[in-house]
Short mmCIF file of C-alpha atoms in Angstrom, two decimals:
data_model
loop_
_atom_site.label_atom_id
_atom_site.label_comp_id
_atom_site.label_asym_id
_atom_site.label_seq_id
_atom_site.Cartn_x
_atom_site.Cartn_y
_atom_site.Cartn_z
CA MET H 1 -51.75 26.75 24.71
CA ASN H 2 -51.90 27.82 28.37
CA ALA H 3 -49.15 29.77 30.13
CA ALA H 4 -47.57 26.69 31.76
CA ALA H 5 -47.40 24.87 28.43
CA ARG H 6 -45.84 27.92 26.79
CA ARG H 7 -43.17 28.05 29.52
CA ARG H 8 -42.40 24.34 29.06
CA HIS H 9 -42.15 24.85 25.28
CA ARG H 10 -39.76 27.79 25.73
CA ARG H 11 -37.65 25.79 28.21
CA GLY H 12 -37.51 22.85 25.76
CA GLY H 13 -36.51 25.08 22.86
CA GLY H 14 -33.99 26.84 25.02
CA GLY H 15 -32.50 23.49 26.05
CA VAL H 16 -31.89 22.48 22.43
CA LEU H 17 -30.34 25.88 21.70
CA ARG H 18 -28.04 25.53 24.71
CA VAL H 19 -26.89 22.09 23.51
CA ILE H 20 -26.13 23.50 20.04
CA VAL H 21 -24.19 26.43 21.54
CA VAL H 22 -22.21 24.09 23.82
CA LEU H 23 -21.34 21.83 20.86
CA ILE H 24 -20.20 24.80 18.79
CA VAL H 25 -18.04 26.06 21.66
CA LEU H 26 -16.50 22.59 22.14
CA VAL H 27 -15.70 22.32 18.42
CA VAL H 28 -14.11 25.78 18.43
CA LEU H 29 -12.05 24.88 21.51
CA ALA H 30 -10.99 21.61 19.89
CA TRP H 31 -9.90 23.47 16.76
CA PHE H 32 -8.12 26.13 18.81
CA ALA H 33 -6.17 23.44 20.69
CA THR H 34 -4.77 22.13 17.40
CA VAL H 35 -3.54 25.64 16.54
CA VAL H 36 -1.95 26.39 19.93
CA PHE H 37 -0.65 22.93 20.84
CA GLN H 38 0.33 21.58 17.44
CA GLY H 39 3.13 19.35 18.72
CA GLY H 40 5.05 16.97 16.52
CA GLY H 41 8.53 18.16 17.43
CA GLY H 42 11.34 18.97 15.05
CA ASP H 43 12.73 22.36 14.13
CA ALA H 44 11.17 23.87 11.01
CA SER H 45 14.12 26.25 10.65
CA ALA H 46 16.77 23.53 10.77
CA SER H 47 19.27 23.40 7.92
CA ALA H 48 20.84 20.38 6.24
CA PRO H 49 24.50 19.69 5.45
CA ALA H 50 25.77 21.19 2.20
CA PRO H 51 24.77 18.89 -0.68
CA ASN H 52 27.39 16.98 -2.64
CA ASP H 53 27.29 14.32 -5.33
CA GLU H 54 27.63 11.45 -2.88
CA LEU H 55 24.80 12.73 -0.68
CA MET H 56 22.49 13.31 -3.66
CA LYS H 57 23.28 9.87 -5.05
CA GLN H 58 22.44 8.37 -1.66
CA GLY H 59 19.20 10.36 -1.63
CA GLU H 60 18.24 9.02 -5.04
CA TYR H 61 18.61 5.48 -3.72
CA ILE H 62 16.65 6.37 -0.55
CA ALA H 63 13.84 7.71 -2.75
CA ARG H 64 13.76 4.31 -4.46
CA LEU H 65 13.71 2.51 -1.12
CA GLY H 66 10.83 4.72 0.02
CA ASP H 67 8.92 4.19 -3.26
CA CYS H 68 8.25 7.94 -3.52
CA ALA H 69 7.62 7.89 -7.27
CA ALA H 70 4.82 5.33 -7.16
CA CYS H 71 2.52 7.60 -5.15
CA HIS H 72 3.74 11.06 -6.12
CA THR H 73 3.52 10.56 -9.89
CA ALA H 74 0.26 10.10 -11.76
CA PRO H 75 0.26 7.71 -14.75
CA GLY H 76 1.33 9.81 -17.73
CA GLY H 77 2.40 12.67 -15.48
CA LYS H 78 5.71 14.29 -14.68
CA PRO H 79 7.94 12.56 -12.12
CA TYR H 80 7.10 13.51 -8.53
CA ALA H 81 4.55 16.18 -9.61
CA GLY H 82 1.69 14.46 -7.77
CA GLY H 83 -1.90 14.02 -8.86
CA LEU H 84 -2.26 10.27 -8.28
CA ALA H 85 -5.73 9.40 -6.98
CA ILE H 86 -5.59 7.35 -3.77
CA ALA H 87 -8.79 5.70 -2.52
CA SER H 88 -9.54 6.02 1.19
CA PRO H 89 -12.55 5.20 3.39
CA ILE H 90 -13.47 8.92 3.57
CA GLY H 91 -13.00 9.77 -0.11
CA THR H 92 -10.31 10.22 -2.74
CA ILE H 93 -6.98 11.77 -1.77
CA TYR H 94 -4.56 13.06 -4.41
CA SER H 95 -0.81 12.92 -3.94
CA THR H 96 0.99 16.25 -3.84
CA ASN H 97 3.69 17.86 -5.95
CA ILE H 98 7.05 17.16 -4.28
CA THR H 99 9.27 18.58 -7.01
CA PRO H 100 11.37 21.63 -6.02
CA ASP H 101 9.06 24.05 -7.83
CA PRO H 102 8.83 27.09 -5.51
CA GLN H 103 5.21 27.91 -6.35
CA THR H 104 3.40 24.56 -6.45
CA GLY H 105 5.95 22.13 -5.02
CA ILE H 106 8.39 22.03 -2.11
CA GLY H 107 11.02 24.36 -3.54
CA ASN H 108 10.73 26.76 -0.59
CA TYR H 109 10.85 24.05 2.09
CA THR H 110 13.69 24.34 4.56
CA TYR H 111 15.31 21.09 5.60
CA GLY H 112 13.45 21.33 8.90
CA GLN H 113 10.10 21.68 7.13
CA PHE H 114 10.95 18.75 4.87
CA GLU H 115 11.90 16.59 7.85
CA ARG H 116 8.68 17.48 9.67
CA ALA H 117 6.60 16.58 6.62
CA VAL H 118 8.30 13.24 5.98
CA ARG H 119 8.75 11.94 9.53
CA ARG H 120 6.10 13.84 11.50
CA GLY H 121 3.26 14.39 9.02
CA ILE H 122 3.22 18.21 9.23
CA ASN H 123 3.52 20.36 6.12
CA ALA H 124 5.15 23.79 5.86
CA ALA H 125 1.86 25.53 6.66
CA GLY H 126 1.57 23.55 9.90
CA HIS H 127 -1.30 21.33 8.72
CA THR H 128 -1.30 17.60 9.48
CA LEU H 129 -0.99 15.40 6.42
CA TYR H 130 -3.42 12.63 5.63
CA PRO H 131 -1.88 9.33 6.78
CA ALA H 132 -1.99 8.15 3.17
CA MET H 133 1.49 9.63 3.50
CA PRO H 134 3.10 6.86 5.59
CA TYR H 135 4.80 9.15 8.09
CA PRO H 136 4.11 6.69 10.96
CA SER H 137 6.62 4.41 9.17
CA TYR H 138 8.97 7.17 8.03
CA ALA H 139 9.30 8.25 11.67
CA LYS H 140 11.87 5.42 11.88
CA VAL H 141 14.05 6.76 9.04
CA SER H 142 17.49 7.94 10.17
CA ASP H 143 18.65 11.57 10.15
CA GLY H 144 21.30 10.76 7.56
CA ASP H 145 18.81 9.22 5.15
CA ILE H 146 16.40 12.15 5.52
CA GLN H 147 19.24 14.60 4.82
CA ALA H 148 20.21 12.64 1.71
CA LEU H 149 16.60 12.54 0.56
CA TYR H 150 16.32 16.32 0.95
CA ALA H 151 19.48 16.86 -1.07
CA PHE H 152 18.16 14.65 -3.87
CA PHE H 153 14.74 16.30 -4.11
CA MET H 154 16.11 19.83 -3.96
CA HIS H 155 19.00 19.38 -6.40
CA ARG H 156 18.38 16.35 -8.63
CA VAL H 157 14.61 16.37 -9.24
CA THR H 158 13.34 18.56 -12.08
CA PRO H 159 10.93 21.30 -10.86
CA VAL H 160 7.41 20.96 -12.26
CA GLU H 161 4.81 23.70 -11.99
CA GLN H 162 1.63 21.75 -11.27
CA VAL H 163 -1.01 22.83 -8.77
CA ASN H 164 -2.08 20.16 -6.32
CA HIS H 165 -5.40 18.47 -6.97
CA ARG H 166 -8.11 19.20 -4.41
CA GLU H 167 -9.19 16.18 -2.33
CA ASP H 168 -12.53 14.64 -3.22
CA ILE H 169 -13.73 14.31 0.38
CA PRO H 170 -17.14 15.58 1.53
CA TRP H 171 -17.49 18.11 4.33
CA PRO H 172 -17.09 17.82 7.34
CA LEU H 173 -14.66 14.94 6.76
CA SER H 174 -12.64 17.30 4.55
CA MET H 175 -11.67 19.49 7.52
CA ARG H 176 -7.94 19.12 8.17
CA TRP H 177 -7.64 20.10 11.81
CA PRO H 178 -9.15 16.88 13.25
CA LEU H 179 -6.20 15.05 11.67
CA THR H 180 -4.02 16.65 14.33
CA TYR H 181 -5.82 14.59 16.97
CA TRP H 182 -5.25 11.47 14.86
CA ARG H 183 -1.56 12.29 14.71
CA TRP H 184 -1.39 12.91 18.46
CA LEU H 185 -3.05 9.58 19.17
CA PHE H 186 -1.49 7.24 16.63
CA ALA H 187 1.73 8.59 15.09
CA PRO H 188 4.83 7.28 16.88
CA LYS H 189 7.62 9.49 18.11
CA VAL H 190 10.52 9.99 15.73
CA GLY H 191 13.29 7.59 16.64
CA PRO H 192 15.37 4.65 15.45
CA VAL H 193 14.02 1.16 14.81
CA GLU H 194 14.34 -0.90 17.99
CA THR H 195 16.01 -4.12 16.91
CA ALA H 196 16.70 -7.20 18.97
CA ALA H 197 20.25 -7.48 20.30
CA THR H 198 21.14 -10.49 18.17
CA GLY H 199 24.26 -9.14 16.52
CA ASP H 200 22.73 -10.03 13.14
CA ALA H 201 23.49 -6.99 10.97
CA ALA H 202 21.47 -8.25 8.00
CA LEU H 203 18.42 -8.83 10.21
CA ALA H 204 18.70 -5.31 11.65
CA ARG H 205 19.06 -3.78 8.18
CA GLY H 206 16.05 -5.72 6.91
CA GLN H 207 13.93 -4.60 9.86
CA TYR H 208 14.98 -0.97 9.30
CA LEU H 209 13.94 -1.14 5.64
CA VAL H 210 10.65 -2.98 6.27
CA GLU H 211 9.52 -0.87 9.24
CA GLY H 212 10.80 2.44 7.90
CA LEU H 213 11.52 3.32 4.29
CA GLY H 214 9.71 0.31 2.84
CA HIS H 215 6.61 1.12 4.96
CA CYS H 216 5.40 -2.44 4.32
CA GLY H 217 2.98 -2.27 7.24
CA ALA H 218 1.00 0.51 5.56
CA CYS H 219 -0.58 -2.13 3.34
CA HIS H 220 0.22 -5.47 4.95
CA THR H 221 -0.88 -4.69 8.54
CA PRO H 222 -4.61 -4.59 9.39
CA ARG H 223 -6.04 -1.25 10.47
CA ALA H 224 -8.46 -0.35 13.25
CA PHE H 225 -11.76 1.42 12.59
CA THR H 226 -9.91 4.67 13.33
CA LEU H 227 -7.63 3.77 10.37
CA GLN H 228 -4.32 3.45 12.23
CA GLU H 229 -2.18 0.35 11.74
CA LYS H 230 -2.89 -2.02 14.61
CA SER H 231 0.83 -2.55 15.12
CA LEU H 232 3.95 -0.78 13.87
CA THR H 233 6.57 -3.23 15.12
CA PRO H 234 7.16 -7.01 15.09
CA ASP H 235 6.53 -7.12 18.83
CA SER H 236 2.97 -8.16 17.91
CA THR H 237 1.95 -10.95 15.54
CA THR H 238 -0.62 -8.51 14.14
CA TYR H 239 2.22 -6.68 12.39
CA LEU H 240 2.35 -7.61 8.67
CA SER H 241 -0.39 -10.21 9.18
CA GLY H 242 -2.35 -8.95 6.14
CA GLY H 243 -4.43 -5.91 5.31
CA VAL H 244 -6.60 -4.21 2.69
CA ASN H 245 -5.43 -1.31 0.55
CA ASP H 246 -7.19 0.34 -2.39
CA ASN H 247 -9.56 -2.64 -2.62
CA TRP H 248 -6.69 -5.16 -2.84
CA VAL H 249 -5.97 -7.70 -0.14
CA ALA H 250 -2.33 -7.41 0.90
CA PRO H 251 -1.37 -10.90 2.12
CA SER H 252 0.38 -11.77 5.34
CA LEU H 253 4.17 -11.41 5.20
CA ARG H 254 4.58 -13.66 8.21
CA GLY H 255 5.16 -17.41 8.39
CA GLU H 256 1.70 -18.88 7.74
CA LEU H 257 2.18 -22.12 5.81
CA ALA H 258 -0.83 -21.75 3.49
CA SER H 259 -1.60 -18.04 3.15
CA GLY H 260 1.67 -16.38 4.22
CA LEU H 261 5.37 -16.73 3.51
CA GLY H 262 5.81 -20.02 5.34
CA SER H 263 6.19 -21.97 2.09
CA VAL H 264 8.27 -19.26 0.35
CA ASP H 265 12.02 -19.55 0.91
CA GLN H 266 14.37 -16.59 1.11
CA GLU H 267 15.70 -17.00 -2.43
CA GLU H 268 12.21 -17.04 -3.94
CA LEU H 269 11.24 -13.98 -1.95
CA VAL H 270 14.28 -12.09 -3.24
CA ALA H 271 13.37 -13.09 -6.81
CA LEU H 272 9.81 -11.82 -6.38
CA LEU H 273 11.00 -8.46 -5.05
CA LYS H 274 13.68 -8.05 -7.70
CA ASN H 275 11.93 -9.39 -10.81
CA GLY H 276 8.24 -9.54 -9.94
CA ARG H 277 8.19 -13.29 -10.59
CA SER H 278 9.68 -16.56 -9.43
CA SER H 279 9.60 -20.18 -10.50
CA ARG H 280 6.03 -20.50 -9.17
CA SER H 281 4.64 -17.05 -8.35
CA ALA H 282 4.14 -13.59 -9.84
CA ILE H 283 3.45 -10.10 -8.50
CA PHE H 284 0.17 -8.40 -9.39
CA GLY H 285 -2.15 -5.63 -8.22
CA GLY H 286 -0.82 -2.77 -6.14
CA MET H 287 2.43 -4.63 -5.45
CA SER H 288 3.33 -4.30 -9.15
CA ASP H 289 4.02 -0.60 -8.61
CA VAL H 290 6.28 -1.41 -5.65
CA VAL H 291 8.43 -3.74 -7.75
CA GLN H 292 8.34 -1.46 -10.81
CA HIS H 293 9.44 1.68 -8.98
CA SER H 294 11.20 0.49 -5.85
CA THR H 295 12.34 -3.03 -5.05
CA GLN H 296 13.88 -3.86 -8.44
CA PHE H 297 16.34 -1.00 -7.85
CA MET H 298 17.44 -2.24 -4.44
CA SER H 299 20.89 -3.70 -3.96
CA ASN H 300 21.14 -7.46 -3.65
CA GLU H 301 22.30 -7.00 -0.06
CA ASP H 302 19.21 -4.98 0.87
CA LEU H 303 16.87 -7.44 -0.84
CA ALA H 304 18.47 -10.31 1.03
CA ALA H 305 18.20 -8.37 4.29
CA ILE H 306 14.48 -7.73 3.76
CA ALA H 307 13.84 -11.38 2.95
CA HIS H 308 15.91 -12.45 5.96
CA PHE H 309 13.87 -10.26 8.29
CA LEU H 310 10.49 -11.32 6.87
CA LYS H 311 11.41 -14.98 7.16
CA SER H 312 12.19 -14.42 10.85
CA LEU H 313 8.56 -13.48 11.62
CA THR H 314 6.45 -16.13 13.31
CA PRO H 315 2.99 -16.89 11.88
CA ALA H 316 -0.02 -14.94 13.10
CA ARG H 317 -2.22 -17.97 12.44
CA GLN H 318 -1.38 -21.64 12.70
CA GLU H 319 -2.05 -23.34 9.36
CA ALA H 320 -1.33 -26.83 8.11
CA ALA H 321 1.10 -27.04 5.22
CA LEU H 322 -0.42 -27.52 1.78
CA THR H 323 0.16 -30.88 0.13
CA TYR H 324 -0.22 -31.34 -3.61
CA ASP H 325 -3.15 -33.55 -4.61
CA ALA H 326 -3.01 -35.01 -8.12
CA ALA H 327 -6.73 -35.88 -8.24
CA THR H 328 -7.66 -32.72 -10.17
CA ARG H 329 -4.83 -33.20 -12.64
CA ASN H 330 -5.81 -36.83 -13.22
CA ALA H 331 -9.49 -35.97 -13.70
CA LEU H 332 -8.76 -33.26 -16.26
CA PHE H 333 -6.20 -35.43 -18.06
CA ALA H 334 -8.91 -38.10 -18.39
CA GLY H 335 -11.36 -35.54 -19.80
CA ASN H 336 -13.56 -35.48 -16.69
CA VAL H 337 -14.98 -31.95 -16.35
CA ASP H 338 -18.09 -32.78 -14.36
CA LYS H 339 -17.03 -30.82 -11.28
CA PRO H 340 -18.49 -27.27 -11.20
CA GLY H 341 -15.98 -24.85 -12.68
CA ALA H 342 -13.84 -27.57 -14.31
CA ARG H 343 -14.91 -26.91 -17.91
CA LEU H 344 -14.58 -23.17 -17.36
CA TYR H 345 -11.04 -23.74 -16.12
CA VAL H 346 -10.10 -25.87 -19.14
CA ASP H 347 -11.58 -23.36 -21.58
CA ASN H 348 -10.18 -20.20 -19.99
CA CYS H 349 -7.23 -20.98 -17.71
CA ALA H 350 -5.50 -24.28 -18.44
CA ALA H 351 -3.52 -23.08 -21.47
CA CYS H 352 -1.42 -20.86 -19.17
CA HIS H 353 -1.76 -22.43 -15.74
CA ARG H 354 -1.94 -26.07 -16.99
CA THR H 355 -4.24 -28.84 -15.91
CA ASP H 356 -1.81 -29.83 -13.15
CA GLY H 357 -1.97 -26.29 -11.70
CA HIS H 358 1.81 -25.81 -11.88
CA GLY H 359 1.86 -23.10 -14.55
CA TYR H 360 5.13 -22.19 -16.28
CA GLY H 361 8.01 -20.93 -14.16
CA GLU H 362 8.63 -17.16 -14.33
CA VAL H 363 5.97 -16.84 -17.05
CA PHE H 364 2.55 -17.95 -15.75
CA PRO H 365 2.36 -18.56 -12.00
CA ALA H 366 1.36 -21.83 -10.41
CA LEU H 367 -2.09 -22.00 -8.85
CA ALA H 368 -1.40 -25.11 -6.80
CA SER H 369 -0.20 -24.24 -3.27
CA ASN H 370 -0.09 -20.53 -4.16
CA PRO H 371 -0.51 -18.38 -1.00
CA ALA H 372 -2.66 -15.82 -2.87
CA VAL H 373 -5.02 -18.58 -4.02
CA ASN H 374 -5.33 -19.88 -0.46
CA ALA H 375 -6.05 -16.52 1.16
CA THR H 376 -9.15 -16.32 3.32
CA ASP H 377 -10.42 -13.30 1.38
CA PRO H 378 -10.67 -13.92 -2.41
CA THR H 379 -10.96 -10.22 -3.31
CA SER H 380 -7.59 -9.90 -5.03
CA LEU H 381 -8.07 -13.06 -7.10
CA ALA H 382 -11.54 -11.98 -8.21
CA ARG H 383 -10.28 -8.50 -9.19
CA LEU H 384 -7.42 -10.05 -11.14
CA VAL H 385 -9.80 -12.31 -13.09
CA LEU H 386 -12.22 -9.44 -13.71
CA HIS H 387 -9.75 -6.77 -14.75
CA GLY H 388 -6.54 -8.59 -15.65
CA GLY H 389 -3.01 -7.49 -14.85
CA THR H 390 0.57 -7.43 -16.04
CA MET H 391 3.81 -8.42 -14.37
CA PRO H 392 6.19 -5.55 -13.69
CA SER H 393 9.27 -5.44 -15.88
CA GLY H 394 12.77 -5.19 -14.48
CA HIS H 395 16.46 -5.07 -15.35
CA ASP H 396 16.91 -8.83 -15.12
CA ALA H 397 13.40 -9.74 -16.28
CA PRO H 398 12.37 -7.23 -18.97
CA ALA H 399 9.69 -9.42 -20.60
CA GLN H 400 6.14 -8.86 -19.39
CA PHE H 401 3.30 -11.34 -19.35
CA SER H 402 -0.33 -10.39 -18.87
CA MET H 403 -3.40 -11.94 -17.33
CA PRO H 404 -6.31 -10.99 -19.63
CA ALA H 405 -9.47 -9.39 -18.25
CA PHE H 406 -12.45 -11.76 -18.21
CA ARG H 407 -15.10 -9.26 -17.13
CA ASP H 408 -16.69 -9.18 -20.61
CA ARG H 409 -16.31 -12.89 -21.23
CA LEU H 410 -17.51 -14.51 -18.01
CA SER H 411 -20.52 -13.77 -15.82
CA ASP H 412 -20.33 -13.23 -12.07
CA GLN H 413 -21.54 -16.79 -11.51
CA GLN H 414 -18.97 -18.24 -13.91
CA ILE H 415 -16.10 -16.34 -12.30
CA ALA H 416 -17.28 -17.48 -8.88
CA GLU H 417 -17.40 -21.09 -10.06
CA VAL H 418 -13.96 -21.12 -11.64
CA LEU H 419 -12.36 -19.39 -8.66
CA THR H 420 -14.02 -21.83 -6.26
CA TYR H 421 -12.71 -24.66 -8.43
CA VAL H 422 -9.16 -23.29 -8.39
CA ARG H 423 -9.25 -22.64 -4.63
CA SER H 424 -10.32 -26.24 -3.92
CA SER H 425 -8.12 -28.12 -6.41
CA TRP H 426 -4.59 -29.63 -6.30
CA GLY H 427 -4.66 -29.55 -2.50
CA ASN H 428 -5.67 -25.88 -2.18
CA ARG H 429 -7.88 -24.94 0.77
CA GLY H 430 -9.09 -21.48 -0.26
CA GLY H 431 -12.83 -21.98 0.07
CA THR H 432 -15.90 -20.89 -1.87
CA VAL H 433 -16.31 -17.65 -3.85
CA THR H 434 -19.85 -16.30 -4.30
CA ALA H 435 -21.35 -14.58 -7.33
CA SER H 436 -22.43 -11.67 -5.11
CA LYS H 437 -18.80 -11.12 -4.10
CA VAL H 438 -17.75 -10.96 -7.74
CA SER H 439 -20.65 -8.64 -8.53
CA ASP H 440 -19.56 -6.20 -5.84
CA LEU H 441 -16.01 -6.17 -7.19
CA ARG H 442 -17.14 -5.77 -10.79
CA ARG H 443 -18.52 -2.33 -9.86
CA LEU H 444 -15.07 -1.12 -8.79
CA PRO H 445 -12.83 0.64 -11.31
CA ALA H 446 -10.10 -1.45 -12.87
CA HIS H 447 -6.58 -1.14 -11.46
CA GLN H 448 -4.73 1.71 -13.20
CA GLN H 449 -2.13 -0.29 -15.08
CA ASN H 450 -1.21 -0.28 -18.73
CA LEU H 451 -1.05 -3.80 -20.12
CA MET H 452 2.04 -5.16 -21.89
CA THR H 453 4.28 -2.11 -21.81
CA GLY H 454 7.54 -1.40 -20.07
CA TYR H 455 7.14 2.36 -20.36
CA ASP H 456 6.13 4.33 -17.30
CA PRO H 457 7.20 7.95 -16.68
CA ARG H 458 7.48 7.22 -12.98
CA VAL H 459 10.54 5.05 -13.60
CA GLY H 460 12.64 7.90 -14.99
CA GLU H 461 16.37 7.42 -15.17
CA GLN H 462 17.58 4.28 -13.48
CA PRO H 463 19.87 5.09 -10.56
CA THR H 464 23.16 3.39 -9.96
CA GLN H 465 22.91 1.02 -7.02
CA PRO H 466 25.40 1.68 -4.23
#
């Protein structure tokens, strides 16, 4: 190598080294900015009003509204001690211990630190929480409700000494400080829900519960590639238009006539939230936990307010109403099972869901005109057929009915055929399901739900409704 070539080689190597040094400096500066300019607001040293029985009772109800137990209690674990595995696009996150244990829980949190964690996503150490904690929604929760919640957790929840489980996220995605930039960009400012000046108190209450404590958008609103909800308010038709959470499709809660709540009246919606079932539908998948640990404990007034608000939302997509078609019922009644999937349906499904697709009210849901059946994405239906599921139990509907798992009985092709048959019968317009889709879902772990049992340690003592 001549002298000129050696100089060019040294310059090239030096250029790469300079780029690496510059990148390292930029990363260090980016990290340093999150330490110096943490932001988020709130006063970590703030104190709460002195607790009393009324405030703690209110806080217990607020904890139900916020569905705290469902995420912060692992199946078989102690209430609120954390450890529940939560799937995310970057790895598995584990919920934390929020009992008042001073060593492993939040026993040493001041009210100000508690408020910052719940509404601003910043823990006592100053680290930004993963947005699996729905603080973008809880930012709308009122001061009074946060104070009541603090009183409940500090004085009514039993302390549990349980060390938090380490996240199963590979480096460098496991670094916490970049979450600060996510919070700066996407978390809203703490403040009240902005309601329309209609004078409708029930509508305003329903919006407050849906946007804030209920954090419905965390599952039912689509997310961008940067994982923030695309909308946090009903100002956009994207809000509550359907999303994906933990490999379940959360349907639209807007007014679509086929795949949303357009065909579900307010009374049926209240029944679903209170009892996990109605005359034609049933709750399954991740929503079972919501009914089991949250909505069944809501007052009738709050349930009606939520339903009233959801029914006020215009559809995100224009869909024609579903009309029942008796052709499938007539063919099966006549013994005609020539259509692909028909014999599989008769052999595996008709005993519960009937040949007319109407099922049995509050026991086995109807498949005809069911919004979940007519969803664009069949993921939830396929997972339900593969792994089964059980209705949540409640005060007014203690009996549970289960959908058996068919993963060991039917092949991917057979499940695809019977789902395609169901989604195209009795007037349904759900579309085709492929065997490859079922195969992909078969590889996923089954939903963590015990079949046919009303016992769950996350329920704990049932609070008195206000």
